[in-house]
N, CA, C and O of each residue as an XYZ file, in Angstrom:
580
protein
N       0.848     -1.173      0.000
C       0.000      0.000      0.000
C       0.884      1.223      0.000
O       1.600      1.480      0.968
N       0.840      1.954     -1.044
C       1.630      3.170     -1.124
C       0.948      4.271     -0.329
O      -0.249      4.199     -0.048
N       1.718      5.288      0.030
C       1.182      6.384      0.826
C       0.175      7.156     -0.005
O       0.542      7.831     -0.967
N      -1.099      7.059      0.366
C      -2.146      7.665     -0.454
C      -2.434      9.110     -0.079
O      -2.925      9.869     -0.914
N      -2.145      9.504      1.138
C      -2.477     10.859      1.565
C      -1.286     11.786      1.588
O      -1.032     12.439      2.600
N      -0.556     11.856      0.501
C       0.641     12.694      0.482
C       0.452     13.864     -0.463
O      -0.301     13.789     -1.434
N       1.143     14.931     -0.163
C       1.126     16.081     -1.075
C       2.539     16.259     -1.600
O       3.487     16.370     -0.822
N       2.678     16.285     -2.885
C       3.998     16.369     -3.507
C       4.239     17.771     -4.044
O       3.336     18.430     -4.561
N       5.484     18.203     -3.906
C       5.879     19.465     -4.516
C       6.284     19.232     -5.959
O       5.997     20.045     -6.837
N       6.951     18.118     -6.194
C       7.422     17.776     -7.526
C       6.688     16.513     -7.954
O       6.894     15.457     -7.355
N       5.855     16.587     -8.951
C       5.030     15.442     -9.330
C       5.817     14.358    -10.044
O       5.288     13.268    -10.264
N       7.060     14.620    -10.411
C       7.855     13.614    -11.115
C       8.632     12.726    -10.174
O       9.103     11.666    -10.586
N       8.784     13.124     -8.920
C       9.562     12.330     -7.980
C       8.631     11.501     -7.100
O       7.753     12.065     -6.446
N       8.799     10.165     -7.065
C       7.944      9.342     -6.216
C       8.266      9.556     -4.732
O       9.388      9.917     -4.376
N       7.285      9.332     -3.890
C       7.437      9.503     -2.450
C       8.133      8.284     -1.864
O       7.816      7.151     -2.226
N       9.078      8.511     -0.964
C       9.722      7.411     -0.246
C      10.186      7.907      1.116
O      10.318      9.108      1.353
N      10.431      6.942      2.006
C      10.959      7.218      3.334
C      12.201      6.362      3.494
O      12.179      5.173      3.175
N      13.274      6.941      3.978
C      14.520      6.198      4.155
C      14.496      5.417      5.458
O      14.110      5.932      6.508
N      14.914      4.171      5.365
C      15.065      3.297      6.517
C      16.418      2.613      6.362
O      16.550      1.639      5.621
N      17.411      3.127      7.060
C      18.769      2.636      6.885
C      19.269      3.037      5.513
O      19.251      4.217      5.164
N      19.716      2.059      4.728
C      20.187      2.352      3.374
C      19.106      2.094      2.320
O      19.367      2.214      1.123
N      17.901      1.743      2.758
C      16.789      1.466      1.842
C      15.880      2.690      1.735
O      15.728      3.450      2.690
N      15.281      2.865      0.564
C      14.311      3.924      0.328
C      12.959      3.247      0.121
O      12.685      2.697     -0.946
N      12.121      3.294      1.149
C      10.861      2.572      1.153
C       9.789      3.406      0.458
O       9.498      4.528      0.871
N       9.206      2.849     -0.598
C       8.135      3.528     -1.325
C       6.824      2.753     -1.244
O       5.782      3.257     -1.663
N       6.864      1.528     -0.709
C       5.665      0.709     -0.638
C       5.786     -0.248      0.533
O       6.886     -0.685      0.872
N       4.655     -0.579      1.157
C       4.617     -1.549      2.258
C       3.658     -2.656      1.868
O       2.542     -2.397      1.418
N       4.101     -3.896      2.044
C       3.282     -5.063      1.761
C       3.143     -5.853      3.053
O       4.140     -6.150      3.712
N       1.917     -6.194      3.415
C       1.640     -6.979      4.620
C       1.246     -8.389      4.181
O       0.306     -8.558      3.405
N       1.959     -9.394      4.673
C       1.599    -10.767      4.342
C       0.396    -11.196      5.181
O       0.073    -10.577      6.195
N      -0.250    -12.255      4.741
C      -1.393    -12.783      5.480
C      -0.965    -13.229      6.877
O      -1.669    -12.998      7.860
N       0.208    -13.876      6.948
C       0.728    -14.335      8.239
C       0.955    -13.153      9.181
O       0.641    -13.235     10.368
N       1.504    -12.043      8.648
C       1.742    -10.854      9.475
C       0.424    -10.291      9.992
O       0.344     -9.846     11.137
N      -0.599    -10.310      9.159
C      -1.906     -9.807      9.597
C      -2.475    -10.675     10.707
O      -3.055    -10.162     11.664
N      -2.314    -11.983     10.585
C      -2.796    -12.891     11.630
C      -2.036    -12.659     12.939
O      -2.637    -12.639     14.013
N      -0.720    -12.484     12.846
C       0.080    -12.209     14.041
C      -0.273    -10.860     14.650
O      -0.266    -10.712     15.872
N      -0.583     -9.872     13.808
C      -1.003     -8.552     14.294
C      -2.256     -8.712     15.153
O      -2.360     -8.139     16.237
N      -3.207     -9.504     14.643
C      -4.454     -9.728     15.377
C      -4.199    -10.455     16.692
O      -4.796    -10.120     17.714
N      -3.308    -11.454     16.667
C      -3.034    -12.254     17.865
C      -2.196    -11.514     18.898
O      -2.455    -11.614     20.097
N      -1.181    -10.761     18.434
C      -0.169    -10.271     19.361
C      -0.104     -8.758     19.531
O       0.546     -8.275     20.459
N      -0.766     -7.996     18.653
C      -0.610     -6.542     18.731
C      -1.935     -5.863     19.065
O      -2.062     -5.239     20.119
N      -2.913     -5.978     18.184
C      -4.162     -5.256     18.376
C      -5.324     -6.021     17.765
O      -5.187     -6.619     16.697
N      -6.468     -6.003     18.440
C      -7.638     -6.714     17.933
C      -8.644     -5.785     17.255
O      -9.529     -6.266     16.548
N      -8.534     -4.471     17.448
C      -9.530     -3.543     16.902
C      -9.261     -3.201     15.436
O     -10.108     -3.453     14.579
N      -8.106     -2.636     15.146
C      -7.766     -2.226     13.783
C      -6.895     -3.301     13.156
O      -5.674     -3.289     13.310
N      -7.530     -4.232     12.445
C      -6.798     -5.387     11.937
C      -6.775     -5.482     10.423
O      -6.313     -6.488      9.885
N      -7.255     -4.474      9.721
C      -7.236     -4.514      8.265
C      -5.850     -4.217      7.713
O      -5.010     -3.629      8.395
N      -5.620     -4.629      6.473
C      -4.326     -4.361      5.844
C      -4.052     -2.863      5.779
O      -2.923     -2.430      6.009
N      -5.068     -2.075      5.469
C      -4.870     -0.621      5.373
C      -4.585     -0.010      6.747
O      -3.826      0.955      6.840
N      -5.179     -0.554      7.813
C      -4.906     -0.058      9.167
C      -3.449     -0.296      9.551
O      -2.786      0.587     10.095
N      -2.966     -1.492      9.261
C      -1.582     -1.832      9.608
C      -0.615     -0.995      8.780
O       0.376     -0.486      9.303
N      -0.902     -0.853      7.487
C      -0.028     -0.063      6.611
C       0.015      1.396      7.037
O       1.089      1.997      7.068
N      -1.122      1.968      7.363
C      -1.118      3.370      7.777
C      -0.367      3.554      9.084
O       0.322      4.558      9.263
N      -0.490      2.594     10.006
C       0.277      2.633     11.248
C       1.780      2.629     10.956
O       2.532      3.432     11.509
N       2.209      1.709     10.076
C       3.634      1.614      9.755
C       4.133      2.834      8.989
O       5.260      3.277      9.212
N       3.301      3.397      8.072
C       3.708      4.602      7.336
C       3.956      5.755      8.302
O       4.947      6.474      8.178
N       3.052      5.928      9.262
C       3.215      7.021     10.222
C       4.482      6.836     11.043
O       5.185      7.804     11.332
N       4.776      5.595     11.420
C       5.998      5.326     12.197
C       7.245      5.529     11.342
O       8.263      6.018     11.833
N       7.169      5.154     10.057
C       8.304      5.371      9.155
C       8.595      6.859      8.982
O       9.748      7.286      9.043
N       7.546      7.639      8.768
C       7.714      9.082      8.573
C       8.287      9.756      9.815
O       9.049     10.717      9.709
N       7.922      9.252     10.990
C       8.392      9.839     12.245
C       9.725      9.241     12.702
O      10.197      9.557     13.794
N      10.335      8.385     11.884
C      11.611      7.712     12.211
C      11.522      6.928     13.507
O      12.456      6.948     14.309
N      10.420      6.244     13.719
C      10.240      5.449     14.925
C      10.402      3.957     14.664
O      10.051      3.137     15.512
N      10.932      3.599     13.496
C      11.259      2.208     13.187
C      12.777      2.123     13.095
O      13.410      2.807     12.291
N      13.348      1.256     13.949
C      14.802      1.136     14.033
C      15.196     -0.334     13.978
O      14.407     -1.199     14.356
N      16.413     -0.629     13.510
C      16.861     -2.023     13.510
C      16.951     -2.577     14.934
O      17.282     -1.850     15.871
N      16.656     -3.853     15.086
C      16.710     -4.495     16.400
C      18.153     -4.538     16.899
O      18.434     -4.151     18.034
N      19.065     -5.010     16.048
C      20.500     -4.959     16.323
C      21.115     -3.957     15.363
O      20.483     -3.576     14.378
N      22.331     -3.528     15.634
C      22.960     -2.486     14.811
C      23.099     -2.901     13.357
O      22.824     -2.096     12.468
N      23.511     -4.119     13.091
C      23.739     -4.546     11.712
C      22.616     -5.443     11.191
O      22.774     -6.102     10.164
N      21.506     -5.469     11.883
C      20.380     -6.305     11.481
C      19.601     -5.644     10.354
O      19.328     -4.444     10.406
N      19.241     -6.419      9.336
C      18.484     -5.879      8.216
C      17.132     -6.550      8.044
O      16.427     -6.274      7.073
N      16.757     -7.426      8.970
C      15.486     -8.124      8.835
C      14.547     -7.907     10.013
O      13.329     -7.963      9.844
N      15.085     -7.660     11.197
C      14.268     -7.500     12.396
C      14.310     -6.041     12.819
O      15.383     -5.453     12.959
N      13.125     -5.460     13.023
C      13.036     -4.038     13.365
C      12.146     -3.826     14.576
O      11.246     -4.619     14.855
N      12.414     -2.734     15.294
C      11.612     -2.312     16.439
C      10.754     -1.120     16.043
O      11.253     -0.159     15.456
N       9.486     -1.178     16.357
C       8.578     -0.059     16.123
C       8.267      0.545     17.485
O       7.811     -0.162     18.383
N       8.505      1.820     17.647
C       8.270      2.531     18.917
C       9.053      1.910     20.074
O       8.593      1.956     21.215
N      10.216      1.337     19.807
C      11.065      0.687     20.813
C      10.326     -0.402     21.591
O      10.697     -0.704     22.726
N       9.280     -1.000     20.997
C       8.501     -2.012     21.698
C       8.073     -3.161     20.797
O       8.281     -4.323     21.145
N       7.488     -2.863     19.657
C       6.945     -3.879     18.768
C       8.047     -4.436     17.866
O       8.735     -3.676     17.184
N       8.214     -5.760     17.862
C       9.250     -6.420     17.063
C       8.604     -7.011     15.820
O       7.633     -7.763     15.905
N       9.168     -6.654     14.647
C       8.638     -7.193     13.390
C       9.778     -7.680     12.503
O      10.899     -7.176     12.565
N       9.464     -8.668     11.682
C      10.420     -9.235     10.742
C       9.999     -8.808      9.344
O       8.846     -8.991      8.953
N      10.941     -8.235      8.587
C      10.621     -7.736      7.247
C      11.645     -8.242      6.235
O      12.750     -8.654      6.589
N      11.250     -8.197      4.984
C      12.145     -8.424      3.852
C      12.011     -7.220      2.937
O      10.997     -6.523      2.961
N      13.029     -6.977      2.135
C      12.983     -5.864      1.205
C      13.083     -6.375     -0.219
O      13.855     -7.285     -0.521
N      12.295     -5.777     -1.079
C      12.349     -6.085     -2.499
C      12.471     -4.794     -3.282
O      11.998     -3.747     -2.842
N      13.097     -4.865     -4.429
C      13.268     -3.682     -5.268
C      12.014     -3.497     -6.114
O      11.525     -4.446     -6.727
N      11.497     -2.275     -6.145
C      10.349     -1.960     -6.995
C      10.828     -1.786     -8.427
O      11.727     -0.992     -8.702
N      10.223     -2.528     -9.325
C      10.603     -2.419    -10.728
C      10.031     -1.131    -11.315
O       8.916     -0.728    -10.986
N      10.787     -0.509    -12.165
C      10.394      0.721    -12.872
C      10.146      1.895    -11.933
O       9.480      2.857    -12.316
N      10.670      1.834    -10.708
C      10.529      2.934     -9.752
C      11.914      3.339     -9.279
O      12.658      2.513     -8.750
N      12.262      4.596     -9.464
C      13.539      5.122     -8.992
C      13.309      6.514     -8.413
O      12.307      7.169     -8.699
N      14.268      6.949     -7.588
C      14.187      8.323     -7.112
C      14.731      9.254     -8.187
O      15.073      8.802     -9.281
N      14.813     10.523     -7.895
C      15.205     11.510     -8.909
C      16.657     11.324     -9.365
O      17.024     11.741    -10.464
N      17.489     10.692     -8.508
C      18.884     10.444     -8.869
C      19.065      9.111     -9.594
O      20.179      8.783    -10.003
N      18.003      8.348     -9.759
C      18.094      7.070    -10.460
C      18.354      5.883     -9.551
O      18.541      4.770    -10.043
N      18.372      6.087     -8.233
C      18.571      4.980     -7.291
C      17.276      4.187     -7.145
O      16.187      4.757     -7.218
N      17.389      2.870     -6.939
C      16.170      2.055     -6.858
C      15.383      2.325     -5.570
O      15.952      2.653     -4.530
N      14.072      2.179     -5.673
C      13.202      2.271     -4.510
C      12.814      0.860     -4.087
O      12.812     -0.060     -4.905
N      12.485      0.691     -2.802
C      12.221     -0.631     -2.255
C      10.808     -0.734     -1.715
O      10.176      0.263     -1.365
N      10.331     -1.971     -1.656
C       9.098     -2.260     -0.944
C       9.474     -3.043      0.309
O      10.338     -3.920      0.276
N       8.822     -2.717      1.392
C       9.065     -3.392      2.661
C       7.968     -4.434      2.831
O       6.793     -4.091      2.965
N       8.350     -5.695      2.825
C       7.410     -6.796      2.972
C       7.444     -7.239      4.433
O       8.451     -7.772      4.900
N       6.351     -7.020      5.147
C       6.283     -7.398      6.561
C       5.929     -8.880      6.622
O       4.829     -9.286      6.247
N       6.882     -9.681      7.101
C       6.704    -11.130      7.153
C       5.878    -11.516      8.372
O       4.929    -12.293      8.258
N       6.232    -10.978      9.542
C       5.507    -11.314     10.757
C       5.746    -10.264     11.831
O       6.710     -9.501     11.768
N       4.870    -10.235     12.799
C       5.042     -9.438     14.002
C       5.303    -10.425     15.137
O       4.481    -11.303     15.398
N       6.452    -10.281     15.815
C       6.784    -11.202     16.897
C       6.076    -10.850     18.193
O       5.872    -11.718     19.041
N       5.701     -9.601     18.357
C       5.001     -9.186     19.563
C       5.626     -7.950     20.168
O       6.526     -7.341     19.589
N       5.139     -7.588     21.336
C       5.646     -6.419     22.053
C       6.602     -6.869     23.145
O       6.317     -7.806     23.890
N       7.747     -6.186     23.231
C       8.728     -6.522     24.262
C       8.172     -6.254     25.648
O       8.557     -6.930     26.603
N       7.277     -5.287     25.783
C       6.704     -4.984     27.088
C       5.802     -6.114     27.588
O       5.578     -6.242     28.792
N       5.287     -6.930     26.671
C       4.415     -8.035     27.055
C       5.135     -9.379     27.067
O       4.821    -10.247     27.881
N       6.102     -9.551     26.165
C       6.856    -10.813     26.081
C       8.316    -10.526     26.409
O       9.049     -9.972     25.589
N       8.724    -10.902     27.596
C      10.088    -10.632     28.057
C      11.111    -11.340     27.173
O      12.233    -10.855     27.028
N      10.747    -12.477     26.580
C      11.681    -13.259     25.766
C      12.201    -12.480     24.567
O      13.295    -12.761     24.078
N      11.434    -11.505     24.084
C      11.810    -10.764     22.879
C      12.929     -9.751     23.133
O      13.421     -9.133     22.189
N      13.333     -9.574     24.374
C      14.390     -8.598     24.665
C      15.748     -9.056     24.155
O      16.614     -8.232     23.861
N      15.939    -10.366     24.049
C      17.173    -10.894     23.468
C      16.785    -11.990     22.483
O      16.596    -13.144     22.867
N      16.668    -11.621     21.213
C      16.171    -12.560     20.202
C      17.104    -13.734     19.969
O      16.642    -14.846     19.718
N      18.404    -13.509     20.047
C      19.342    -14.607     19.776
C      19.168    -15.728     20.799
O      19.116    -16.899     20.422
N      19.080    -15.395     22.066
C      18.899    -16.438     23.077
C      17.501    -17.048     22.983
O      17.334    -18.242     23.232
N      16.498    -16.246     22.627
C      15.136    -16.751     22.480
C      15.074    -17.790     21.364
O      14.487    -18.856     21.546
N      15.674    -17.490     20.205
C      15.642    -18.433     19.097
C      16.477    -19.674     19.376
O      16.112    -20.766     18.940
N      17.586    -19.534     20.088
C      18.364    -20.724     20.428
C      17.574    -21.602     21.394
O      17.610    -22.828     21.283
N      16.859    -20.988     22.344
C      16.007    -21.755     23.252
C      14.885    -22.435     22.480
O      14.556    -23.591     22.745
N      14.294    -21.711     21.518
C      13.198    -22.260     20.723
C      13.669    -23.461     19.899
O      12.992    -24.488     19.847
N      14.832    -23.325     19.256
C      15.377    -24.448     18.477
C      15.672    -25.644     19.374
O      15.386    -26.786     19.014
N      16.242    -25.374     20.539
C      16.583    -26.459     21.461
C      15.314    -27.163     21.944
O      15.277    -28.392     21.987
N      14.288    -26.418     22.304
C      13.061    -27.033     22.800
C      12.369    -27.841     21.702
O      11.818    -28.906     21.978
N      12.391    -27.354     20.473
C      11.788    -28.117     19.362
C      12.570    -29.392     19.096
O      11.988    -30.451     18.858
N      13.905    -29.284     19.139
C      14.743    -30.459     18.905
C      14.494    -31.503     19.991
O      14.385    -32.693     19.692
N      14.402    -31.070     21.240
C      14.166    -32.011     22.327
C      12.783    -32.651     22.205
O      12.621    -33.827     22.531
N      11.795    -31.905     21.746
C      10.460    -32.469     21.534
C      10.503    -33.533     20.447
O       9.882    -34.587     20.585
N      11.232    -33.265     19.367
C      11.361    -34.253     18.297
C      12.081    -35.509     18.782
O      11.702    -36.622     18.419
N      13.112    -35.332     19.597
C      13.841    -36.489     20.123
C      12.935    -37.327     21.016
O      12.921    -38.553     20.910
N      12.173    -36.668     21.901
C      11.252    -37.388     22.776
C      10.204    -38.133     21.976
O       9.893    -39.282     22.291
N       9.650    -37.504     20.939
C       8.627    -38.164     20.134
C       9.194    -39.334     19.349
O       8.510    -40.343     19.173
N      10.420    -39.223     18.877
C      11.018    -40.335     18.138
C      11.292    -41.518     19.063
O      11.218    -42.669     18.632
N      11.606    -41.247     20.325
C      11.808    -42.333     21.286
C      10.517    -43.082     21.542
O      10.529    -44.301     21.713
N       9.403    -42.368     21.571
C       8.116    -43.004     21.833
C       7.706    -43.924     20.690
O       7.066    -44.949     20.927
N       8.059    -43.578     19.465
C       7.651    -44.371     18.312
C       8.415    -45.686     18.212
O       7.896    -46.658     17.663
N       9.637    -45.733     18.733
C      10.444    -46.950     18.623
C       9.922    -47.960     19.574
O      10.454    -49.068     19.651
């Protein structure tokens, strides 16, 4: 969903917001991200346009930051909400200098750090998650033999 309520001074230059080294001109919400938004973030405004407008406002206000310094996939919104994104290049869209513009594809929302303490350190959380899944698989394989 591109920013629909914008006023441009120059009609030849497309609108974008910089996020790190990327120039975001479009936001795409996956179905999985919408389901996670409903489960973990908010139950009232759950439409794709509601989520996109929320993210556009946060992008414009520079309230979306990388989770780790060199991280390019996990971002913090308002220093609380953790989301996983991918970036794709928009075809036939460039800024006035000819640099490519990107679309931000929101893969999932992990939740709010204020509600889920585990999200404060993602590396240890994911290692714990992998270990617990592996141990569950080992236990189940023992039962089948």
